[in-house]
Amino acid sequence: MSKFKKILLIIITIIVIASCLILVKDYYKNYKNVAYSKEVTQESTGKDLNVSNKIPVLMYHDINNDKNMNLMKIDKKSFEEQMKYLKDNNYNTLTIDQFYDSIINGKKVPKKSVLITFDDGYEDHYKNAYPVLKKYNLHATMFIITDYLDKGTLYLKSNELKEMSDNGIDIESHTTNHPYLDKLTYEEQLKTLQNSKSKLEDICKKSVRFVAYPYGAYNTNTIKADKKLGYMMAFTTKGKWADLNKGAYALNRIYIFPQYDLNNFKDRIDNPSYSQIVHPIKAIEEAYYSILAWY
Ligand SMILES: [Zn+2]
């Protein structure tokens, strides 16, 4: 990289960090004023059955205590606190098939039902999340980037994936290499969706029928490819409760960010119109990826 480009990169990085700090400051100002003023008053019994047309799908990424800059990371204590809350308060954690039967086929599920999902296939999903899920006997679904399996210490190993799959964790696709699907041709999309599916089926010896789009990005070709390959349902990263507003191939999920405390977690799983403040992390993420793409 030339000296000019290095200087330019430093300047841009400073501008991005400064902008993010402003956004974070504004966010917290808004967050305190708006999110906490919205008390959740509705108490559900956990026993009522519900033909649910809206279900909260929780979206997790890393679960660890490392002091790095990963902004989607939840520390182990907070994760356990959230899972314990679900257990202690009689939430019903759905398998991906139960979720499908409810949201697509209208089958009744307990009123306090949630789907827990993890993206990317990090090693800490096995080391830190899986033991907690087992401890509280909770179901969950993991969306795996298959090219990253067995590569280094950050990502899962095939045998860990198989073990979790054998013990009730649903293993589904997050493509082979985490592309923006909407930037690929139809054939390229078909390839990454097909290869990730086949690899997971080889490892787990179970059919893979669901996919989460990296960055939540998709277009009409993605849905066409999904259908051709036998995917029955797909998830985005749009922060809302899942419903069929945009069909079975564009289901929303709820961000779980480290900045949120348990009150906010409760709001997100109890209240379909939980506070929808634009999160600064999304802006940071987009700025980061746009710089990478530029270089
Ligand atoms: Zn991802």
mmCIF file of N, CA and C in Angstrom, residues 182-289:
data_model
loop_
_atom_site.group_PDB
_atom_site.id
_atom_site.type_symbol
_atom_site.label_atom_id
_atom_site.label_comp_id
_atom_site.label_asym_id
_atom_site.label_seq_id
_atom_site.Cartn_x
_atom_site.Cartn_y
_atom_site.Cartn_z
ATOM 1 N N ASP A 182 -26.559 -10.860 -2.281
ATOM 2 C CA ASP A 182 -27.170 -9.985 -3.300
ATOM 3 C C ASP A 182 -26.145 -9.428 -4.289
ATOM 4 N N LYS A 183 -24.850 -9.604 -3.979
ATOM 5 C CA LYS A 183 -23.804 -9.135 -4.896
ATOM 6 C C LYS A 183 -23.355 -10.251 -5.850
ATOM 7 N N LEU A 184 -23.872 -11.472 -5.646
ATOM 8 C CA LEU A 184 -23.453 -12.612 -6.465
ATOM 9 C C LEU A 184 -24.450 -12.876 -7.589
ATOM 10 N N THR A 185 -23.971 -13.542 -8.639
ATOM 11 C CA THR A 185 -24.893 -13.978 -9.700
ATOM 12 C C THR A 185 -25.743 -15.119 -9.153
ATOM 13 N N TYR A 186 -26.769 -15.461 -9.900
ATOM 14 C CA TYR A 186 -27.636 -16.570 -9.481
ATOM 15 C C TYR A 186 -26.815 -17.851 -9.330
ATOM 16 N N GLU A 187 -25.927 -18.108 -10.311
ATOM 17 C CA GLU A 187 -25.127 -19.352 -10.279
ATOM 18 C C GLU A 187 -24.204 -19.376 -9.058
ATOM 19 N N GLU A 188 -23.603 -18.220 -8.766
ATOM 20 C CA GLU A 188 -22.708 -18.153 -7.596
ATOM 21 C C GLU A 188 -23.487 -18.382 -6.296
ATOM 22 N N GLN A 189 -24.670 -17.839 -6.242
ATOM 23 C CA GLN A 189 -25.508 -18.030 -5.041
ATOM 24 C C GLN A 189 -25.882 -19.504 -4.887
ATOM 25 N N LEU A 190 -26.249 -20.101 -6.021
ATOM 26 C CA LEU A 190 -26.622 -21.510 -6.030
ATOM 27 C C LEU A 190 -25.467 -22.359 -5.468
ATOM 28 N N LYS A 191 -24.251 -22.013 -5.901
ATOM 29 C CA LYS A 191 -23.065 -22.782 -5.511
ATOM 30 C C LYS A 191 -22.813 -22.692 -3.997
ATOM 31 N N THR A 192 -22.807 -21.484 -3.458
ATOM 32 C CA THR A 192 -22.496 -21.342 -2.024
ATOM 33 C C THR A 192 -23.606 -21.935 -1.162
ATOM 34 N N LEU A 193 -24.842 -21.814 -1.624
ATOM 35 C CA LEU A 193 -25.966 -22.383 -0.857
ATOM 36 C C LEU A 193 -25.964 -23.913 -0.941
ATOM 37 N N GLN A 194 -25.613 -24.434 -2.120
ATOM 38 C CA GLN A 194 -25.561 -25.897 -2.319
ATOM 39 C C GLN A 194 -24.389 -26.530 -1.558
ATOM 40 N N ASN A 195 -23.185 -25.936 -1.707
ATOM 41 C CA ASN A 195 -21.994 -26.544 -1.108
ATOM 42 C C ASN A 195 -22.038 -26.531 0.416
ATOM 43 N N SER A 196 -22.562 -25.457 0.971
ATOM 44 C CA SER A 196 -22.634 -25.396 2.446
ATOM 45 C C SER A 196 -23.627 -26.443 2.948
ATOM 46 N N LYS A 197 -24.724 -26.578 2.226
ATOM 47 C CA LYS A 197 -25.759 -27.560 2.593
ATOM 48 C C LYS A 197 -25.176 -28.978 2.566
ATOM 49 N N SER A 198 -24.494 -29.318 1.450
ATOM 50 C CA SER A 198 -23.946 -30.680 1.302
ATOM 51 C C SER A 198 -22.912 -30.978 2.385
ATOM 52 N N LYS A 199 -22.050 -29.979 2.673
ATOM 53 C CA LYS A 199 -20.991 -30.227 3.657
ATOM 54 C C LYS A 199 -21.591 -30.500 5.034
ATOM 55 N N LEU A 200 -22.570 -29.715 5.419
ATOM 56 C CA LEU A 200 -23.189 -29.914 6.738
ATOM 57 C C LEU A 200 -23.934 -31.249 6.794
ATOM 58 N N GLU A 201 -24.554 -31.610 5.681
ATOM 59 C CA GLU A 201 -25.274 -32.895 5.642
ATOM 60 C C GLU A 201 -24.291 -34.054 5.759
ATOM 61 N N ASP A 202 -23.116 -33.919 5.132
ATOM 62 C CA ASP A 202 -22.067 -34.949 5.230
ATOM 63 C C ASP A 202 -21.601 -35.114 6.669
ATOM 64 N N ILE A 203 -21.396 -33.992 7.351
ATOM 65 C CA ILE A 203 -20.857 -34.039 8.715
ATOM 66 C C ILE A 203 -21.911 -34.541 9.700
ATOM 67 N N CYS A 204 -23.101 -33.979 9.625
ATOM 68 C CA CYS A 204 -24.115 -34.253 10.656
ATOM 69 C C CYS A 204 -25.035 -35.423 10.309
ATOM 70 N N LYS A 205 -25.007 -35.853 9.051
ATOM 71 C CA LYS A 205 -25.887 -36.945 8.590
ATOM 72 C C LYS A 205 -27.375 -36.603 8.816
ATOM 73 N N LYS A 206 -27.684 -35.341 8.628
ATOM 74 C CA LYS A 206 -29.083 -34.887 8.731
ATOM 75 C C LYS A 206 -29.321 -33.908 7.593
ATOM 76 N N SER A 207 -30.574 -33.778 7.176
ATOM 77 C CA SER A 207 -30.811 -32.845 6.078
ATOM 78 C C SER A 207 -30.786 -31.406 6.587
ATOM 79 N N VAL A 208 -30.231 -30.528 5.747
ATOM 80 C CA VAL A 208 -30.128 -29.099 6.061
ATOM 81 C C VAL A 208 -31.168 -28.387 5.205
ATOM 82 N N ARG A 209 -32.121 -27.725 5.857
ATOM 83 C CA ARG A 209 -33.263 -27.169 5.113
ATOM 84 C C ARG A 209 -33.488 -25.689 5.376
ATOM 85 N N PHE A 210 -32.583 -25.097 6.171
ATOM 86 C CA PHE A 210 -32.777 -23.691 6.528
ATOM 87 C C PHE A 210 -31.461 -22.931 6.388
ATOM 88 N N VAL A 211 -31.562 -21.640 6.129
ATOM 89 C CA VAL A 211 -30.349 -20.837 5.909
ATOM 90 C C VAL A 211 -30.541 -19.450 6.514
ATOM 91 N N ALA A 212 -29.424 -18.893 7.018
ATOM 92 C CA ALA A 212 -29.425 -17.485 7.440
ATOM 93 C C ALA A 212 -28.494 -16.741 6.486
ATOM 94 N N TYR A 213 -28.992 -15.642 5.914
ATOM 95 C CA TYR A 213 -28.188 -14.886 4.937
ATOM 96 C C TYR A 213 -27.127 -14.045 5.659
ATOM 97 N N PRO A 214 -25.849 -14.158 5.253
ATOM 98 C CA PRO A 214 -24.832 -13.277 5.832
ATOM 99 C C PRO A 214 -25.220 -11.805 5.630
ATOM 100 N N TYR A 215 -25.048 -11.005 6.669
ATOM 101 C CA TYR A 215 -25.407 -9.573 6.678
ATOM 102 C C TYR A 215 -26.907 -9.369 6.398
ATOM 103 N N GLY A 216 -27.669 -10.435 6.354
ATOM 104 C CA GLY A 216 -29.094 -10.321 6.031
ATOM 105 C C GLY A 216 -29.355 -9.975 4.579
ATOM 106 N N ALA A 217 -28.313 -10.077 3.726
ATOM 107 C CA ALA A 217 -28.443 -9.613 2.338
ATOM 108 C C ALA A 217 -28.966 -10.718 1.408
ATOM 109 N N TYR A 218 -29.969 -10.371 0.603
ATOM 110 C CA TYR A 218 -30.521 -11.340 -0.342
ATOM 111 C C TYR A 218 -31.246 -10.584 -1.448
ATOM 112 N N ASN A 219 -31.569 -11.288 -2.543
ATOM 113 C CA ASN A 219 -32.409 -10.713 -3.594
ATOM 114 C C ASN A 219 -33.316 -11.818 -4.159
ATOM 115 N N THR A 220 -33.994 -11.530 -5.242
ATOM 116 C CA THR A 220 -34.956 -12.527 -5.760
ATOM 117 C C THR A 220 -34.243 -13.807 -6.200
ATOM 118 N N ASN A 221 -33.006 -13.674 -6.698
ATOM 119 C CA ASN A 221 -32.245 -14.869 -7.093
ATOM 120 C C ASN A 221 -31.929 -15.761 -5.895
ATOM 121 N N THR A 222 -31.724 -15.130 -4.725
ATOM 122 C CA THR A 222 -31.430 -15.920 -3.521
ATOM 123 C C THR A 222 -32.619 -16.833 -3.216
ATOM 124 N N ILE A 223 -33.795 -16.262 -3.267
ATOM 125 C CA ILE A 223 -35.001 -17.033 -2.938
ATOM 126 C C ILE A 223 -35.230 -18.132 -3.987
ATOM 127 N N LYS A 224 -34.956 -17.790 -5.243
ATOM 128 C CA LYS A 224 -35.071 -18.779 -6.319
ATOM 129 C C LYS A 224 -34.109 -19.955 -6.059
ATOM 130 N N ALA A 225 -32.866 -19.619 -5.671
ATOM 131 C CA ALA A 225 -31.860 -20.657 -5.386
ATOM 132 C C ALA A 225 -32.264 -21.467 -4.158
ATOM 133 N N ASP A 226 -32.747 -20.778 -3.108
ATOM 134 C CA ASP A 226 -33.208 -21.467 -1.892
ATOM 135 C C ASP A 226 -34.218 -22.553 -2.260
ATOM 136 N N LYS A 227 -35.215 -22.154 -3.054
ATOM 137 C CA LYS A 227 -36.301 -23.075 -3.392
ATOM 138 C C LYS A 227 -35.787 -24.246 -4.221
ATOM 139 N N LYS A 228 -34.913 -23.937 -5.162
ATOM 140 C CA LYS A 228 -34.375 -24.990 -6.031
ATOM 141 C C LYS A 228 -33.607 -26.050 -5.228
ATOM 142 N N LEU A 229 -32.917 -25.579 -4.175
ATOM 143 C CA LEU A 229 -32.061 -26.480 -3.393
ATOM 144 C C LEU A 229 -32.802 -27.180 -2.251
ATOM 145 N N GLY A 230 -34.061 -26.861 -2.068
ATOM 146 C CA GLY A 230 -34.831 -27.518 -1.013
ATOM 147 C C GLY A 230 -34.769 -26.823 0.334
ATOM 148 N N TYR A 231 -34.251 -25.596 0.355
ATOM 149 C CA TYR A 231 -34.350 -24.828 1.603
ATOM 150 C C TYR A 231 -35.820 -24.463 1.786
ATOM 151 N N MET A 232 -36.303 -24.614 3.015
ATOM 152 C CA MET A 232 -37.737 -24.401 3.252
ATOM 153 C C MET A 232 -38.042 -23.048 3.881
ATOM 154 N N MET A 233 -36.979 -22.370 4.367
ATOM 155 C CA MET A 233 -37.205 -21.134 5.112
ATOM 156 C C MET A 233 -35.845 -20.461 5.263
ATOM 157 N N ALA A 234 -35.819 -19.120 5.325
ATOM 158 C CA ALA A 234 -34.541 -18.420 5.446
ATOM 159 C C ALA A 234 -34.676 -17.181 6.330
ATOM 160 N N PHE A 235 -33.551 -16.823 6.948
ATOM 161 C CA PHE A 235 -33.548 -15.718 7.914
ATOM 162 C C PHE A 235 -32.668 -14.565 7.454
ATOM 163 N N THR A 236 -33.129 -13.355 7.761
ATOM 164 C CA THR A 236 -32.326 -12.154 7.511
ATOM 165 C C THR A 236 -31.759 -11.687 8.856
ATOM 166 N N THR A 237 -31.259 -10.461 8.886
ATOM 167 C CA THR A 237 -30.807 -9.885 10.162
ATOM 168 C C THR A 237 -31.607 -8.627 10.486
ATOM 169 N N LYS A 238 -32.759 -8.487 9.850
ATOM 170 C CA LYS A 238 -33.554 -7.295 10.116
ATOM 171 C C LYS A 238 -34.139 -7.401 11.522
ATOM 172 N N GLY A 239 -33.881 -6.387 12.341
ATOM 173 C CA GLY A 239 -34.220 -6.488 13.755
ATOM 174 C C GLY A 239 -35.684 -6.346 14.101
ATOM 175 N N LYS A 240 -36.413 -7.437 13.969
ATOM 176 C CA LYS A 240 -37.827 -7.462 14.343
ATOM 177 C C LYS A 240 -38.221 -8.887 14.708
ATOM 178 N N TRP A 241 -39.402 -9.075 15.271
ATOM 179 C CA TRP A 241 -39.924 -10.431 15.458
ATOM 180 C C TRP A 241 -40.182 -11.045 14.088
ATOM 181 N N ALA A 242 -40.052 -12.369 14.001
ATOM 182 C CA ALA A 242 -40.284 -13.051 12.721
ATOM 183 C C ALA A 242 -41.773 -13.129 12.421
ATOM 184 N N ASP A 243 -42.131 -12.824 11.191
ATOM 185 C CA ASP A 243 -43.491 -13.062 10.715
ATOM 186 C C ASP A 243 -43.420 -13.310 9.208
ATOM 187 N N LEU A 244 -44.583 -13.552 8.608
ATOM 188 C CA LEU A 244 -44.573 -13.905 7.185
ATOM 189 C C LEU A 244 -44.820 -12.707 6.261
ATOM 190 N N ASN A 245 -44.644 -11.512 6.813
ATOM 191 C CA ASN A 245 -44.857 -10.308 6.006
ATOM 192 C C ASN A 245 -44.110 -10.326 4.688
ATOM 193 N N LYS A 246 -42.855 -10.798 4.735
ATOM 194 C CA LYS A 246 -42.067 -10.876 3.508
ATOM 195 C C LYS A 246 -41.865 -12.309 3.054
ATOM 196 N N GLY A 247 -42.686 -13.211 3.538
ATOM 197 C CA GLY A 247 -42.624 -14.605 3.113
ATOM 198 C C GLY A 247 -41.681 -15.443 3.951
ATOM 199 N N ALA A 248 -41.625 -16.739 3.613
ATOM 200 C CA ALA A 248 -40.856 -17.705 4.397
ATOM 201 C C ALA A 248 -39.350 -17.568 4.195
ATOM 202 N N TYR A 249 -38.937 -16.804 3.169
ATOM 203 C CA TYR A 249 -37.502 -16.722 2.842
ATOM 204 C C TYR A 249 -36.885 -15.381 3.234
ATOM 205 N N ALA A 250 -37.532 -14.682 4.139
ATOM 206 C CA ALA A 250 -36.976 -13.413 4.619
ATOM 207 C C ALA A 250 -37.504 -13.143 6.024
ATOM 208 N N LEU A 251 -37.194 -14.060 6.940
ATOM 209 C CA LEU A 251 -37.708 -13.932 8.304
ATOM 210 C C LEU A 251 -36.769 -13.078 9.153
ATOM 211 N N ASN A 252 -37.358 -12.187 9.913
ATOM 212 C CA ASN A 252 -36.574 -11.267 10.749
ATOM 213 C C ASN A 252 -36.001 -11.972 11.974
ATOM 214 N N ARG A 253 -34.945 -11.388 12.489
ATOM 215 C CA ARG A 253 -34.411 -11.848 13.779
ATOM 216 C C ARG A 253 -34.092 -10.646 14.669
ATOM 217 N N ILE A 254 -33.946 -10.931 15.951
ATOM 218 C CA ILE A 254 -33.697 -9.862 16.920
ATOM 219 C C ILE A 254 -32.223 -9.845 17.311
ATOM 220 N N TYR A 255 -31.585 -8.697 17.165
ATOM 221 C CA TYR A 255 -30.189 -8.556 17.602
ATOM 222 C C TYR A 255 -30.114 -8.637 19.121
ATOM 223 N N ILE A 256 -29.130 -9.390 19.603
ATOM 224 C CA ILE A 256 -28.812 -9.343 21.025
ATOM 225 C C ILE A 256 -27.413 -8.734 21.127
ATOM 226 N N PHE A 257 -27.350 -7.502 21.571
ATOM 227 C CA PHE A 257 -26.074 -6.777 21.649
ATOM 228 C C PHE A 257 -25.562 -6.735 23.091
ATOM 229 N N PRO A 258 -24.241 -6.643 23.255
ATOM 230 C CA PRO A 258 -23.691 -6.630 24.615
ATOM 231 C C PRO A 258 -24.126 -5.414 25.449
ATOM 232 N N GLN A 259 -24.508 -4.351 24.792
ATOM 233 C CA GLN A 259 -24.903 -3.147 25.533
ATOM 234 C C GLN A 259 -26.257 -3.291 26.215
ATOM 235 N N TYR A 260 -27.025 -4.294 25.826
ATOM 236 C CA TYR A 260 -28.367 -4.420 26.385
ATOM 237 C C TYR A 260 -28.330 -5.149 27.720
ATOM 238 N N ASP A 261 -29.085 -4.647 28.668
ATOM 239 C CA ASP A 261 -29.172 -5.360 29.939
ATOM 240 C C ASP A 261 -30.390 -6.291 29.924
ATOM 241 N N LEU A 262 -30.637 -6.938 31.050
ATOM 242 C CA LEU A 262 -31.715 -7.931 31.096
ATOM 243 C C LEU A 262 -33.097 -7.311 30.848
ATOM 244 N N ASN A 263 -33.275 -6.056 31.260
ATOM 245 C CA ASN A 263 -34.570 -5.392 31.001
ATOM 246 C C ASN A 263 -34.825 -5.271 29.511
ATOM 247 N N ASN A 264 -33.790 -4.923 28.785
ATOM 248 C CA ASN A 264 -33.950 -4.792 27.342
ATOM 249 C C ASN A 264 -34.165 -6.157 26.693
ATOM 250 N N PHE A 265 -33.467 -7.157 27.220
ATOM 251 C CA PHE A 265 -33.651 -8.537 26.734
ATOM 252 C C PHE A 265 -35.115 -8.950 26.906
ATOM 253 N N LYS A 266 -35.672 -8.673 28.079
ATOM 254 C CA LYS A 266 -37.078 -9.014 28.347
ATOM 255 C C LYS A 266 -37.992 -8.293 27.362
ATOM 256 N N ASP A 267 -37.714 -7.022 27.138
ATOM 257 C CA ASP A 267 -38.533 -6.237 26.206
ATOM 258 C C ASP A 267 -38.530 -6.887 24.819
ATOM 259 N N ARG A 268 -37.350 -7.329 24.401
ATOM 260 C CA ARG A 268 -37.215 -7.907 23.061
ATOM 261 C C ARG A 268 -37.965 -9.236 22.897
ATOM 262 N N ILE A 269 -38.047 -10.018 23.970
ATOM 263 C CA ILE A 269 -38.718 -11.315 23.830
ATOM 264 C C ILE A 269 -40.192 -11.274 24.210
ATOM 265 N N ASP A 270 -40.627 -10.185 24.865
ATOM 266 C CA ASP A 270 -42.036 -10.102 25.287
ATOM 267 C C ASP A 270 -42.861 -9.154 24.429
ATOM 268 N N ASN A 271 -42.184 -8.261 23.748
ATOM 269 C CA ASN A 271 -42.892 -7.150 23.135
ATOM 270 C C ASN A 271 -42.592 -7.087 21.630
ATOM 271 N N PRO A 272 -43.572 -7.500 20.786
ATOM 272 C CA PRO A 272 -43.307 -7.535 19.336
ATOM 273 C C PRO A 272 -42.932 -6.169 18.755
ATOM 274 N N SER A 273 -43.332 -5.098 19.448
ATOM 275 C CA SER A 273 -42.933 -3.781 18.929
ATOM 276 C C SER A 273 -41.905 -3.148 19.856
ATOM 277 N N TYR A 274 -40.915 -3.981 20.251
ATOM 278 C CA TYR A 274 -39.864 -3.472 21.134
ATOM 279 C C TYR A 274 -39.154 -2.288 20.494
ATOM 280 N N SER A 275 -38.501 -1.528 21.329
ATOM 281 C CA SER A 275 -37.873 -0.286 20.885
ATOM 282 C C SER A 275 -36.980 -0.507 19.658
ATOM 283 N N GLN A 276 -37.255 0.242 18.606
ATOM 284 C CA GLN A 276 -36.581 0.015 17.314
ATOM 285 C C GLN A 276 -35.561 1.110 17.005
ATOM 286 N N ILE A 277 -34.876 1.576 18.028
ATOM 287 C CA ILE A 277 -33.886 2.632 17.798
ATOM 288 C C ILE A 277 -32.779 2.100 16.887
ATOM 289 N N VAL A 278 -32.373 2.917 15.923
ATOM 290 C CA VAL A 278 -31.287 2.488 15.023
ATOM 291 C C VAL A 278 -30.030 2.317 15.862
ATOM 292 N N HIS A 279 -29.427 1.167 15.743
ATOM 293 C CA HIS A 279 -28.281 0.875 16.596
ATOM 294 C C HIS A 279 -26.972 1.344 15.968
ATOM 295 N N PRO A 280 -26.115 2.008 16.756
ATOM 296 C CA PRO A 280 -24.864 2.520 16.187
ATOM 297 C C PRO A 280 -23.947 1.423 15.666
ATOM 298 N N ILE A 281 -24.090 0.205 16.247
ATOM 299 C CA ILE A 281 -23.200 -0.874 15.830
ATOM 300 C C ILE A 281 -23.393 -1.200 14.353
ATOM 301 N N LYS A 282 -24.635 -1.082 13.891
ATOM 302 C CA LYS A 282 -24.893 -1.350 12.483
ATOM 303 C C LYS A 282 -24.129 -0.337 11.622
ATOM 304 N N ALA A 283 -24.117 0.911 12.077
ATOM 305 C CA ALA A 283 -23.403 1.944 11.337
ATOM 306 C C ALA A 283 -21.894 1.676 11.350
ATOM 307 N N ILE A 284 -21.399 1.249 12.518
ATOM 308 C CA ILE A 284 -19.965 0.945 12.638
ATOM 309 C C ILE A 284 -19.602 -0.198 11.694
ATOM 310 N N GLU A 285 -20.447 -1.251 11.718
ATOM 311 C CA GLU A 285 -20.209 -2.430 10.898
ATOM 312 C C GLU A 285 -20.159 -2.054 9.412
ATOM 313 N N GLU A 286 -21.133 -1.250 9.003
ATOM 314 C CA GLU A 286 -21.203 -0.875 7.594
ATOM 315 C C GLU A 286 -19.994 -0.041 7.184
ATOM 316 N N ALA A 287 -19.568 0.878 8.072
ATOM 317 C CA ALA A 287 -18.399 1.714 7.769
ATOM 318 C C ALA A 287 -17.152 0.840 7.633
ATOM 319 N N TYR A 288 -17.031 -0.130 8.543
ATOM 320 C CA TYR A 288 -15.878 -1.021 8.561
ATOM 321 C C TYR A 288 -15.792 -1.823 7.256
ATOM 322 N N TYR A 289 -16.924 -2.399 6.856
ATOM 323 C CA TYR A 289 -16.912 -3.221 5.647
ATOM 324 C C TYR A 289 -16.731 -2.375 4.399
#
